[in-house]
Amino acid sequence: MSNFGLPPKPTMPGPNASDTDRLKYQQDMQNYQFALQQAVNAITQEGVTKSNLQKAAHDAIMQMINNLR
């Protein structure tokens, strides 16, 4: 696993690889791409959560300022 929790990228089989090796590579690549997409989704969700928290804090501060007027 890398620092980001991703599996290592599969290495492409050589030109003389068997059909089984080629199919295994395709499956490994699909799993790798799925893991990448899951990581992107997690990062995006984390950003949305932070953005929502920042907006809530901003709105609360603006409401307090408006209440002082």
PDB file of C-alpha atoms in Angstrom:
ATOM      1  CA  MET A   1       0.000   0.000   0.000  1.00  0.00           C
ATOM      2  CA  SER A   2       1.139   3.542  -0.729  1.00  0.00           C
ATOM      3  CA  ASN A   3       0.895   6.553   1.589  1.00  0.00           C
ATOM      4  CA  PHE A   4      -2.633   7.125   0.282  1.00  0.00           C
ATOM      5  CA  GLY A   5      -3.864   3.613   1.057  1.00  0.00           C
ATOM      6  CA  LEU A   6      -3.764   2.587  -2.590  1.00  0.00           C
ATOM      7  CA  PRO A   7      -2.511  -0.789  -3.767  1.00  0.00           C
ATOM      8  CA  PRO A   8       0.566  -0.730  -5.994  1.00  0.00           C
ATOM      9  CA  LYS A   9      -0.161  -0.210  -9.678  1.00  0.00           C
ATOM     10  CA  PRO A  10      -0.089  -3.557 -11.500  1.00  0.00           C
ATOM     11  CA  THR A  11       2.709  -4.096 -13.979  1.00  0.00           C
ATOM     12  CA  MET A  12       1.793  -4.956 -17.537  1.00  0.00           C
ATOM     13  CA  PRO A  13       2.650  -8.525 -18.554  1.00  0.00           C
ATOM     14  CA  GLY A  14       5.281  -9.001 -21.213  1.00  0.00           C
ATOM     15  CA  PRO A  15       4.586  -9.757 -24.872  1.00  0.00           C
ATOM     16  CA  ASN A  16       4.907 -13.518 -24.275  1.00  0.00           C
ATOM     17  CA  ALA A  17       2.513 -13.593 -21.308  1.00  0.00           C
ATOM     18  CA  SER A  18      -0.160 -16.257 -21.143  1.00  0.00           C
ATOM     19  CA  ASP A  19      -3.845 -15.470 -21.492  1.00  0.00           C
ATOM     20  CA  THR A  20      -4.233 -16.165 -17.775  1.00  0.00           C
ATOM     21  CA  ASP A  21      -1.575 -13.547 -16.967  1.00  0.00           C
ATOM     22  CA  ARG A  22      -3.276 -11.019 -19.255  1.00  0.00           C
ATOM     23  CA  LEU A  23      -6.682 -11.652 -17.648  1.00  0.00           C
ATOM     24  CA  LYS A  24      -5.151 -11.341 -14.179  1.00  0.00           C
ATOM     25  CA  TYR A  25      -3.580  -8.035 -15.218  1.00  0.00           C
ATOM     26  CA  GLN A  26      -6.942  -6.740 -16.473  1.00  0.00           C
ATOM     27  CA  GLN A  27      -8.616  -7.719 -13.191  1.00  0.00           C
ATOM     28  CA  ASP A  28      -5.795  -6.156 -11.162  1.00  0.00           C
ATOM     29  CA  MET A  29      -6.113  -2.932 -13.173  1.00  0.00           C
ATOM     30  CA  GLN A  30      -9.881  -2.846 -12.608  1.00  0.00           C
ATOM     31  CA  ASN A  31      -9.306  -3.279  -8.875  1.00  0.00           C
ATOM     32  CA  TYR A  32      -6.632  -0.566  -8.942  1.00  0.00           C
ATOM     33  CA  GLN A  33      -8.895   1.868 -10.819  1.00  0.00           C
ATOM     34  CA  PHE A  34     -11.725   1.116  -8.381  1.00  0.00           C
ATOM     35  CA  ALA A  35      -9.396   1.866  -5.448  1.00  0.00           C
ATOM     36  CA  LEU A  36      -8.369   5.144  -7.117  1.00  0.00           C
ATOM     37  CA  GLN A  37     -12.011   6.137  -7.595  1.00  0.00           C
ATOM     38  CA  GLN A  38     -12.792   5.283  -3.967  1.00  0.00           C
ATOM     39  CA  ALA A  39      -9.880   7.476  -2.839  1.00  0.00           C
ATOM     40  CA  VAL A  40     -11.077  10.366  -5.019  1.00  0.00           C
ATOM     41  CA  ASN A  41     -14.593   9.992  -3.625  1.00  0.00           C
ATOM     42  CA  ALA A  42     -13.287  10.013  -0.050  1.00  0.00           C
ATOM     43  CA  ILE A  43     -11.191  13.131  -0.682  1.00  0.00           C
ATOM     44  CA  THR A  44     -14.140  14.861  -2.352  1.00  0.00           C
ATOM     45  CA  GLN A  45     -16.466  13.990   0.533  1.00  0.00           C
ATOM     46  CA  GLU A  46     -13.915  15.267   3.029  1.00  0.00           C
ATOM     47  CA  GLY A  47     -13.730  18.547   1.139  1.00  0.00           C
ATOM     48  CA  VAL A  48     -17.520  18.849   1.025  1.00  0.00           C
ATOM     49  CA  THR A  49     -17.720  18.211   4.764  1.00  0.00           C
ATOM     50  CA  LYS A  50     -15.098  20.871   5.501  1.00  0.00           C
ATOM     51  CA  SER A  51     -16.847  23.295   3.163  1.00  0.00           C
ATOM     52  CA  ASN A  52     -20.186  22.679   4.882  1.00  0.00           C
ATOM     53  CA  LEU A  53     -18.609  23.226   8.303  1.00  0.00           C
ATOM     54  CA  GLN A  54     -16.966  26.448   7.133  1.00  0.00           C
ATOM     55  CA  LYS A  55     -20.260  27.680   5.691  1.00  0.00           C
ATOM     56  CA  ALA A  56     -22.090  26.869   8.927  1.00  0.00           C
ATOM     57  CA  ALA A  57     -19.467  28.739  10.962  1.00  0.00           C
ATOM     58  CA  HIS A  58     -19.608  31.703   8.571  1.00  0.00           C
ATOM     59  CA  ASP A  59     -23.406  31.798   8.704  1.00  0.00           C
ATOM     60  CA  ALA A  60     -23.370  31.663  12.515  1.00  0.00           C
ATOM     61  CA  ILE A  61     -20.891  34.538  12.720  1.00  0.00           C
ATOM     62  CA  MET A  62     -22.880  36.604  10.237  1.00  0.00           C
ATOM     63  CA  GLN A  63     -26.054  35.955  12.238  1.00  0.00           C
ATOM     64  CA  MET A  64     -24.324  37.105  15.439  1.00  0.00           C
ATOM     65  CA  ILE A  65     -23.153  40.284  13.688  1.00  0.00           C
ATOM     66  CA  ASN A  66     -26.649  40.931  12.338  1.00  0.00           C
ATOM     67  CA  ASN A  67     -28.111  40.397  15.820  1.00  0.00           C
ATOM     68  CA  LEU A  68     -25.800  43.107  17.179  1.00  0.00           C
ATOM     69  CA  ARG A  69     -27.132  45.688  14.732  1.00  0.00           C
TER      70      ARG A  69
END
